[in-house]
mmCIF file of C-alpha atoms and ligand atoms in Angstrom:
data_model
loop_
_atom_site.group_PDB
_atom_site.id
_atom_site.type_symbol
_atom_site.label_atom_id
_atom_site.label_comp_id
_atom_site.label_asym_id
_atom_site.label_seq_id
_atom_site.Cartn_x
_atom_site.Cartn_y
_atom_site.Cartn_z
ATOM 1 C CA MET A 1 64.533 149.325 60.932
ATOM 2 C CA THR A 2 67.894 149.060 59.274
ATOM 3 C CA GLU A 3 68.680 151.116 56.208
ATOM 4 C CA ILE A 4 71.364 150.569 53.576
ATOM 5 C CA ILE A 5 72.844 153.983 52.739
ATOM 6 C CA LYS A 6 75.394 155.458 50.346
ATOM 7 C CA ASP A 7 75.907 158.737 52.156
ATOM 8 C CA ILE A 8 79.320 158.687 53.858
ATOM 9 C CA ASP A 9 78.546 161.964 55.671
ATOM 10 C CA LEU A 10 75.489 160.405 57.273
ATOM 11 C CA ALA A 11 77.552 157.402 58.404
ATOM 12 C CA ALA A 12 80.215 159.754 59.799
ATOM 13 C CA GLU A 13 77.601 161.751 61.682
ATOM 14 C CA GLU A 14 76.181 158.567 63.191
ATOM 15 C CA ILE A 15 79.643 157.419 64.357
ATOM 16 C CA LEU A 16 80.372 160.842 65.892
ATOM 17 C CA LYS A 17 77.021 160.737 67.706
ATOM 18 C CA GLY A 18 78.264 157.627 69.498
ATOM 19 C CA ASN A 19 76.263 155.102 67.507
ATOM 20 C CA ILE A 20 77.248 151.997 65.538
ATOM 21 C CA VAL A 21 77.210 151.657 61.737
ATOM 22 C CA GLY A 22 77.658 148.665 59.394
ATOM 23 C CA LEU A 23 80.759 149.416 57.286
ATOM 24 C CA PRO A 24 82.351 148.000 54.154
ATOM 25 C CA THR A 25 85.958 146.841 54.269
ATOM 26 C CA GLU A 26 88.041 144.922 51.742
ATOM 27 C CA THR A 27 88.006 141.829 54.010
ATOM 28 C CA VAL A 28 84.471 141.500 55.416
ATOM 29 C CA TYR A 29 81.861 144.013 56.551
ATOM 30 C CA GLY A 30 82.446 145.501 59.990
ATOM 31 C CA LEU A 31 80.273 146.963 62.715
ATOM 32 C CA GLY A 32 81.996 150.224 63.589
ATOM 33 C CA ALA A 33 81.977 152.721 66.438
ATOM 34 C CA ASN A 34 84.228 155.513 67.732
ATOM 35 C CA ALA A 35 86.988 153.531 69.466
ATOM 36 C CA LEU A 36 87.567 156.341 71.978
ATOM 37 C CA ASN A 37 83.966 156.335 73.158
ATOM 38 C CA GLN A 38 83.340 153.520 75.618
ATOM 39 C CA ASP A 39 79.554 153.777 75.481
ATOM 40 C CA ALA A 40 79.620 153.564 71.690
ATOM 41 C CA VAL A 41 81.877 150.505 71.784
ATOM 42 C CA ILE A 42 79.549 148.781 74.258
ATOM 43 C CA LYS A 43 76.833 149.035 71.598
ATOM 44 C CA ILE A 44 78.955 146.843 69.303
ATOM 45 C CA PHE A 45 79.177 144.093 71.911
ATOM 46 C CA GLU A 46 75.442 144.312 72.517
ATOM 47 C CA ALA A 47 74.428 144.208 68.847
ATOM 48 C CA LYS A 48 76.729 141.256 68.161
ATOM 49 C CA GLU A 49 75.991 139.462 71.456
ATOM 50 C CA ARG A 50 79.754 139.197 71.658
ATOM 51 C CA PRO A 51 81.440 138.252 74.926
ATOM 52 C CA ARG A 52 83.359 141.145 76.459
ATOM 53 C CA PHE A 53 86.593 139.142 76.722
ATOM 54 C CA ASN A 54 87.038 139.215 72.956
ATOM 55 C CA PRO A 55 88.946 142.403 71.997
ATOM 56 C CA LEU A 56 88.224 144.537 68.930
ATOM 57 C CA ILE A 57 90.388 145.768 66.066
ATOM 58 C CA VAL A 58 90.957 149.535 65.872
ATOM 59 C CA HIS A 59 90.977 150.919 62.321
ATOM 60 C CA LEU A 60 93.155 153.910 61.414
ATOM 61 C CA PHE A 61 93.667 155.921 58.251
ATOM 62 C CA ASP A 62 97.457 155.619 58.198
ATOM 63 C CA LYS A 63 100.503 155.211 60.410
ATOM 64 C CA GLU A 64 100.839 158.935 61.109
ATOM 65 C CA GLU A 65 98.245 158.557 63.850
ATOM 66 C CA LEU A 66 99.649 155.408 65.379
ATOM 67 C CA ASP A 67 101.760 157.136 68.041
ATOM 68 C CA LYS A 68 98.599 158.361 69.740
ATOM 69 C CA TYR A 69 97.375 154.824 70.389
ATOM 70 C CA ALA A 70 100.360 152.472 70.534
ATOM 71 C CA GLU A 71 103.872 152.575 71.999
ATOM 72 C CA GLU A 72 107.206 150.796 71.647
ATOM 73 C CA ILE A 73 106.376 150.199 67.998
ATOM 74 C CA PRO A 74 108.973 147.749 66.656
ATOM 75 C CA GLU A 75 110.892 148.019 63.386
ATOM 76 C CA ASN A 76 109.020 144.953 62.115
ATOM 77 C CA PHE A 77 105.820 146.952 62.147
ATOM 78 C CA PHE A 78 107.239 149.504 59.708
ATOM 79 C CA LYS A 79 108.586 146.801 57.413
ATOM 80 C CA LEU A 80 105.236 145.025 57.256
ATOM 81 C CA TYR A 81 103.306 148.288 56.956
ATOM 82 C CA GLU A 82 105.414 149.286 53.981
ATOM 83 C CA LYS A 83 104.591 146.042 52.217
ATOM 84 C CA PHE A 84 101.002 145.204 53.207
ATOM 85 C CA SER A 85 99.188 148.312 54.479
ATOM 86 C CA PRO A 86 96.703 149.672 53.827
ATOM 87 C CA GLY A 87 95.215 146.223 53.489
ATOM 88 C CA PRO A 88 94.105 142.999 55.160
ATOM 89 C CA ILE A 89 96.652 142.775 57.987
ATOM 90 C CA THR A 90 96.198 143.639 61.666
ATOM 91 C CA TYR A 91 99.067 144.396 64.039
ATOM 92 C CA VAL A 92 98.936 143.695 67.773
ATOM 93 C CA LEU A 93 101.036 146.344 69.539
ATOM 94 C CA LYS A 94 101.523 147.702 73.065
ATOM 95 C CA LYS A 95 98.658 150.066 73.735
ATOM 96 C CA LYS A 96 98.474 153.557 75.156
ATOM 97 C CA LYS A 97 95.986 154.467 77.892
ATOM 98 C CA ILE A 98 93.769 156.501 75.591
ATOM 99 C CA ILE A 99 92.302 153.282 74.163
ATOM 100 C CA PRO A 100 89.473 152.266 76.515
ATOM 101 C CA ASP A 101 89.723 148.858 78.196
ATOM 102 C CA ILE A 102 86.429 147.791 76.651
ATOM 103 C CA VAL A 103 88.151 147.832 73.219
ATOM 104 C CA THR A 104 91.083 145.635 74.232
ATOM 105 C CA ALA A 105 89.231 143.463 76.767
ATOM 106 C CA GLY A 106 91.586 144.811 79.422
ATOM 107 C CA ASN A 107 94.718 143.666 77.555
ATOM 108 C CA GLU A 108 97.924 145.696 77.467
ATOM 109 C CA THR A 109 97.896 145.414 73.687
ATOM 110 C CA VAL A 110 95.759 146.891 70.939
ATOM 111 C CA ALA A 111 95.084 145.427 67.494
ATOM 112 C CA VAL A 112 95.313 148.043 64.708
ATOM 113 C CA ARG A 113 94.473 147.797 61.048
ATOM 114 C CA PHE A 114 94.666 150.234 58.139
ATOM 115 C CA PRO A 115 91.894 149.184 55.764
ATOM 116 C CA SER A 116 92.300 149.753 52.035
ATOM 117 C CA HIS A 117 88.603 150.029 51.116
ATOM 118 C CA ASN A 118 88.134 153.538 49.677
ATOM 119 C CA ILE A 119 84.807 154.206 51.329
ATOM 120 C CA PHE A 120 86.071 153.161 54.750
ATOM 121 C CA ARG A 121 89.159 155.331 54.238
ATOM 122 C CA GLU A 122 87.022 158.295 53.309
ATOM 123 C CA LEU A 123 84.940 157.722 56.413
ATOM 124 C CA LEU A 124 88.055 157.549 58.614
ATOM 125 C CA LYS A 125 89.214 160.879 57.175
ATOM 126 C CA LYS A 126 85.843 162.478 57.850
ATOM 127 C CA VAL A 127 85.366 161.286 61.427
ATOM 128 C CA ASN A 128 89.010 161.792 62.400
ATOM 129 C CA VAL A 129 88.691 159.253 65.240
ATOM 130 C CA PRO A 130 89.827 155.627 65.262
ATOM 131 C CA ILE A 131 87.033 153.189 64.469
ATOM 132 C CA ALA A 132 86.699 149.955 66.439
ATOM 133 C CA ALA A 133 85.050 147.330 64.251
ATOM 134 C CA PRO A 134 84.610 143.591 64.483
ATOM 135 C CA SER A 135 83.017 141.642 61.659
ATOM 136 C CA ALA A 136 79.329 142.565 61.413
ATOM 137 C CA ASN A 137 77.900 139.128 62.224
ATOM 138 C CA ARG A 138 76.248 137.991 65.423
ATOM 139 C CA PHE A 139 78.764 136.206 67.643
ATOM 140 C CA GLY A 140 79.841 132.844 66.303
ATOM 141 C CA ARG A 141 78.058 133.254 62.989
ATOM 142 C CA ILE A 142 79.196 133.548 59.376
ATOM 143 C CA SER A 143 81.013 136.817 58.577
ATOM 144 C CA PRO A 144 79.166 139.118 56.119
ATOM 145 C CA THR A 145 80.654 140.107 52.765
ATOM 146 C CA SER A 146 77.799 142.271 51.438
ATOM 147 C CA THR A 147 75.296 144.787 52.796
ATOM 148 C CA GLU A 148 72.505 142.200 52.382
ATOM 149 C CA ASP A 149 74.441 139.781 54.587
ATOM 150 C CA VAL A 150 74.886 142.490 57.214
ATOM 151 C CA LYS A 151 71.173 143.229 57.067
ATOM 152 C CA LYS A 152 70.379 139.561 57.696
ATOM 153 C CA GLU A 153 72.701 139.526 60.702
ATOM 154 C CA MET A 154 71.909 142.942 62.138
ATOM 155 C CA ASP A 155 68.374 143.870 61.072
ATOM 156 C CA GLY A 156 66.868 146.119 63.732
ATOM 157 C CA ARG A 157 70.151 146.196 65.671
ATOM 158 C CA VAL A 158 71.836 148.954 63.681
ATOM 159 C CA LYS A 159 70.337 152.025 62.019
ATOM 160 C CA TYR A 160 72.595 152.300 58.959
ATOM 161 C CA ILE A 161 74.719 150.014 56.804
ATOM 162 C CA LEU A 162 77.054 151.859 54.443
ATOM 163 C CA GLU A 163 77.094 150.398 50.921
ATOM 164 C CA GLY A 164 80.509 149.430 49.598
ATOM 165 C CA GLY A 165 79.906 146.516 47.251
ATOM 166 C CA ILE A 166 80.995 142.910 47.753
ATOM 167 C CA SER A 167 84.082 142.558 49.972
ATOM 168 C CA ASP A 168 87.026 141.885 47.729
ATOM 169 C CA VAL A 169 89.083 139.613 49.980
ATOM 170 C CA GLY A 170 86.164 137.777 51.581
ATOM 171 C CA ILE A 171 87.930 136.570 54.749
ATOM 172 C CA GLU A 172 89.146 138.514 57.763
ATOM 173 C CA SER A 173 92.576 140.095 58.044
ATOM 174 C CA THR A 174 95.704 138.265 59.123
ATOM 175 C CA VAL A 175 96.444 139.097 62.773
ATOM 176 C CA ILE A 176 100.132 139.354 63.685
ATOM 177 C CA ASP A 177 101.284 139.901 67.251
ATOM 178 C CA LEU A 178 104.281 142.248 67.300
ATOM 179 C CA SER A 179 104.121 142.937 71.039
ATOM 180 C CA GLY A 180 106.447 140.111 72.093
ATOM 181 C CA GLU A 181 110.066 139.122 71.368
ATOM 182 C CA ILE A 182 109.252 137.120 68.237
ATOM 183 C CA PRO A 183 106.271 137.923 66.000
ATOM 184 C CA ALA A 184 103.446 135.390 66.012
ATOM 185 C CA VAL A 185 100.552 134.972 63.583
ATOM 186 C CA LEU A 186 97.422 134.755 65.739
ATOM 187 C CA ARG A 187 94.952 134.428 62.863
ATOM 188 C CA HIS A 188 95.708 133.373 59.312
ATOM 189 C CA GLY A 189 94.265 135.529 56.562
ATOM 190 C CA PHE A 190 94.848 136.896 53.104
ATOM 191 C CA VAL A 191 98.443 137.901 53.855
ATOM 192 C CA SER A 192 100.095 134.529 54.401
ATOM 193 C CA GLU A 193 102.633 133.630 57.074
ATOM 194 C CA GLU A 194 105.136 132.850 54.279
ATOM 195 C CA GLU A 195 104.752 136.389 52.875
ATOM 196 C CA ILE A 196 105.201 137.843 56.360
ATOM 197 C CA GLN A 197 108.329 135.750 56.922
ATOM 198 C CA SER A 198 109.764 136.956 53.648
ATOM 199 C CA VAL A 199 109.647 140.504 55.046
ATOM 200 C CA ILE A 200 110.593 140.067 58.727
ATOM 201 C CA GLY A 201 112.135 136.620 58.970
ATOM 202 C CA LYS A 202 111.205 134.260 61.748
ATOM 203 C CA THR A 203 107.742 134.000 63.277
ATOM 204 C CA GLN A 204 106.728 131.716 66.103
ATOM 205 C CA LYS A 205 103.624 129.817 67.122
ATOM 206 C CA PRO A 206 101.464 131.844 69.507
ATOM 207 C CA GLU A 207 102.624 131.265 73.108
ATOM 208 C CA SER A 208 100.354 128.950 74.996
ATOM 209 C CA GLY A 209 98.806 130.619 78.008
ATOM 210 C CA LYS A 210 98.745 134.003 76.364
ATOM 211 C CA ILE A 211 95.419 134.863 74.741
ATOM 212 C CA HIS A 212 95.563 134.208 71.053
ATOM 213 C CA SER A 213 92.898 135.717 68.927
ATOM 214 C CA PRO A 214 89.978 134.705 71.152
ATOM 215 C CA GLY A 215 87.892 135.142 68.017
ATOM 216 C CA MET A 216 89.285 131.804 66.923
ATOM 217 C CA LEU A 217 87.124 130.116 69.552
ATOM 218 C CA LEU A 218 85.455 126.835 68.738
ATOM 219 C CA ASN A 219 82.335 126.907 66.625
ATOM 220 C CA HIS A 220 82.913 130.290 65.160
ATOM 221 C CA TYR A 221 81.670 131.049 61.628
ATOM 222 C CA ALA A 222 79.139 128.334 62.308
ATOM 223 C CA PRO A 223 76.300 127.829 59.843
ATOM 224 C CA MET A 224 72.970 126.665 61.311
ATOM 225 C CA THR A 225 73.271 123.522 59.206
ATOM 226 C CA PRO A 226 75.759 120.948 60.567
ATOM 227 C CA LEU A 227 79.002 121.054 58.584
ATOM 228 C CA VAL A 228 81.544 118.292 58.075
ATOM 229 C CA ILE A 229 84.891 118.444 56.291
ATOM 230 C CA VAL A 230 86.372 115.988 53.831
ATOM 231 C CA GLU A 231 89.960 115.973 52.614
ATOM 232 C CA HIS A 232 88.852 115.450 49.069
ATOM 233 C CA ILE A 233 85.555 115.776 47.238
ATOM 234 C CA ASN A 234 85.658 112.121 46.110
ATOM 235 C CA GLU A 235 84.974 111.074 49.704
ATOM 236 C CA LEU A 236 81.351 112.082 49.167
ATOM 237 C CA GLU A 237 80.163 108.482 48.822
ATOM 238 C CA LYS A 238 80.175 108.313 52.624
ATOM 239 C CA PHE A 239 77.226 110.669 52.727
ATOM 240 C CA GLU A 240 75.081 109.125 50.058
ATOM 241 C CA ARG A 241 71.952 108.768 52.153
ATOM 242 C CA LYS A 242 71.831 112.324 53.360
ATOM 243 C CA ASN A 243 70.313 115.378 51.808
ATOM 244 C CA TYR A 244 73.506 117.390 51.760
ATOM 245 C CA GLY A 245 74.917 120.490 50.113
ATOM 246 C CA ILE A 246 78.497 120.644 48.892
ATOM 247 C CA LEU A 247 80.970 123.444 49.537
ATOM 248 C CA ASP A 248 83.753 122.811 47.062
ATOM 249 C CA LEU A 249 86.028 125.824 46.962
ATOM 250 C CA ASN A 250 88.454 123.925 44.724
ATOM 251 C CA LYS A 251 86.178 124.777 41.830
ATOM 252 C CA TYR A 252 87.483 128.354 41.807
ATOM 253 C CA HIS A 253 90.496 129.040 39.656
ATOM 254 C CA ASP A 254 92.730 130.082 42.527
ATOM 255 C CA LEU A 255 92.784 130.320 46.301
ATOM 256 C CA LYS A 256 92.128 134.074 46.331
ATOM 257 C CA GLU A 257 88.910 133.518 44.422
ATOM 258 C CA ALA A 258 88.052 130.647 46.786
ATOM 259 C CA ALA A 259 88.576 132.911 49.823
ATOM 260 C CA LYS A 260 86.380 135.570 48.293
ATOM 261 C CA HIS A 261 83.509 133.074 48.006
ATOM 262 C CA LEU A 262 83.992 131.117 51.238
ATOM 263 C CA PHE A 263 81.501 132.940 53.463
ATOM 264 C CA SER A 264 79.006 133.862 50.761
ATOM 265 C CA ASP A 265 78.822 130.277 49.428
ATOM 266 C CA LEU A 266 78.512 128.948 52.967
ATOM 267 C CA ARG A 267 75.704 131.373 53.720
ATOM 268 C CA ILE A 268 73.824 130.410 50.531
ATOM 269 C CA LEU A 269 74.118 126.698 51.365
ATOM 270 C CA ASP A 270 73.016 127.372 54.927
ATOM 271 C CA GLU A 271 69.829 129.019 53.670
ATOM 272 C CA LYS A 272 68.861 126.025 51.512
ATOM 273 C CA GLY A 273 67.718 123.821 54.381
ATOM 274 C CA PHE A 274 70.063 120.872 53.797
ATOM 275 C CA GLU A 275 70.483 118.238 56.497
ATOM 276 C CA LEU A 276 74.230 118.578 56.171
ATOM 277 C CA ILE A 277 76.899 120.697 54.468
ATOM 278 C CA VAL A 278 79.962 118.799 53.284
ATOM 279 C CA ALA A 279 82.981 121.045 52.755
ATOM 280 C CA ALA A 280 86.120 119.947 50.914
ATOM 281 C CA LYS A 281 89.460 121.265 52.133
ATOM 282 C CA VAL A 282 91.693 123.288 49.844
ATOM 283 C CA GLN A 283 95.452 123.115 49.421
ATOM 284 C CA ASP A 284 96.914 123.903 52.846
ATOM 285 C CA GLU A 285 99.365 126.664 51.977
ATOM 286 C CA GLY A 286 99.296 130.434 51.742
ATOM 287 C CA ILE A 287 95.739 131.717 51.825
ATOM 288 C CA GLY A 288 94.564 128.078 51.701
ATOM 289 C CA ARG A 289 95.566 127.794 55.332
ATOM 290 C CA ALA A 290 93.295 130.694 56.221
ATOM 291 C CA ILE A 291 90.421 128.993 54.384
ATOM 292 C CA ASN A 292 91.010 125.571 55.983
ATOM 293 C CA ASP A 293 91.299 127.153 59.453
ATOM 294 C CA ARG A 294 87.897 128.734 59.042
ATOM 295 C CA LEU A 295 86.329 125.520 57.769
ATOM 296 C CA GLU A 296 87.784 123.689 60.762
ATOM 297 C CA ILE A 297 86.268 126.226 63.137
ATOM 298 C CA ALA A 298 82.886 126.115 61.360
ATOM 299 C CA ARG A 299 82.797 122.313 61.563
ATOM 300 C CA HIS A 300 80.266 120.888 63.954
ATOM 301 C CA LYS A 301 82.333 119.031 66.483
ATOM 302 C CA ASN A 302 79.569 116.612 67.437
ATOM 303 C CA ILE A 303 79.382 114.906 64.043
HETATM 304 O O1 TXA B 1 89.321 141.847 58.533
HETATM 305 C C1 TXA B 1 89.088 142.065 59.721
HETATM 306 O O2 TXA B 1 89.972 141.972 60.597
HETATM 307 C C2 TXA B 1 87.663 142.456 60.101
HETATM 308 C C3 TXA B 1 87.335 143.807 59.488
HETATM 309 C C4 TXA B 1 85.988 144.319 59.913
HETATM 310 O O3 TXA B 1 88.348 144.718 59.811
HETATM 311 N N1 TXA B 1 87.503 142.498 61.506
HETATM 312 C C5 TXA B 1 87.473 141.376 62.280
HETATM 313 O O4 TXA B 1 87.234 141.624 63.605
HETATM 314 O O5 TXA B 1 87.625 140.249 61.837
HETATM 315 P P1 TXA B 1 86.832 140.501 64.639
HETATM 316 O O6 TXA B 1 86.519 141.220 65.901
HETATM 317 O O7 TXA B 1 85.783 139.634 64.076
HETATM 318 O O8 TXA B 1 88.179 139.730 64.854
HETATM 319 C C6 TXA B 1 89.253 140.359 65.504
HETATM 320 C C7 TXA B 1 90.250 139.343 65.944
HETATM 321 C C8 TXA B 1 89.676 138.483 67.034
HETATM 322 O O9 TXA B 1 90.088 137.150 66.839
HETATM 323 C C9 TXA B 1 90.295 139.099 68.283
HETATM 324 O O10 TXA B 1 90.386 138.157 69.313
HETATM 325 C C10 TXA B 1 91.655 139.536 67.774
HETATM 326 O O11 TXA B 1 91.397 140.014 66.481
HETATM 327 N N2 TXA B 1 92.203 140.613 68.586
HETATM 328 C C11 TXA B 1 91.739 141.869 68.739
HETATM 329 N N3 TXA B 1 92.500 142.566 69.604
HETATM 330 C C12 TXA B 1 93.473 141.737 70.024
HETATM 331 C C13 TXA B 1 94.562 141.860 70.933
HETATM 332 N N4 TXA B 1 94.799 142.993 71.605
HETATM 333 N N5 TXA B 1 95.351 140.767 71.108
HETATM 334 C C14 TXA B 1 95.118 139.629 70.440
HETATM 335 N N6 TXA B 1 94.099 139.439 69.581
HETATM 336 C C15 TXA B 1 93.286 140.479 69.378
HETATM 337 MG MG1 MG B 2 84.542 137.984 63.523
#
């Protein structure tokens, strides 16, 4: 049985016992464990059915602790941290040995994030260990933005889910690789590449050959219902004979609001038993890019 709880102390106790807990963050809900405890981290992979080659993000309270876990931290990190952290941005840095290989999938780098959600921050203070946490969905499925969503994904697989309301941002953090010569955005998110460039200058496309965010694998965020994408909602005539549901994020008054509703609207449509979900793209700039990327990955490639 999985229980939704409000008691941060109970969640902290569970983490320190070496167990996993569903946790609220400002982006999406996470499935957290003590990042320094290999056996605890293995439980995350098992509950999610996540392949071991996909590394996890390590969550820290603030940059004071960073020296323990990362090295050769570049100036660009401090500039970005100043502007965007705590918040929805994740930095890939050279790792120190203390971070178990299971967390980083054997990579020489570690992804670190400083979440801004108050409850998560309080929990980090209480446990005083870094918390490894991927999104709290089963592998390849829609990311959860509420405790009810987490319960649907993880019922029976986790003892506690800590209540923290609806996730404010609604999509996962931007991942920026600062471990190479030139920074590269590995995953688009709420903090846009343009905003990042305005702080640190040039970024490059991720190097081919090097692992990007393996989380951006094909058919991620996939609803059970087949999903197709149209450039514009007026292309719907094409689908007139099908019993389809429409995901039109353009109806929200701005792209931030659209991002906030992306996964929850998709999940609602997926539960309605349509033959098809037709999703309209949004304007492809800023956070719109992060939304369109996720739609592209959710699209069923065989349609
Ligand atoms: O907003 C978020 O980032 C949420 C909340 C819970 O913090 N977490 C999240 O985790 O989205 P997850 O595991 O679903 O996605 C983490 C992404 C994956 O694409 C993973 O491949 C990438 O970060 N990643 C993790 N460590 C990495 C590393 N050392 N190098 C490159 N990519 C890495
Ligand atoms: Mg995920």
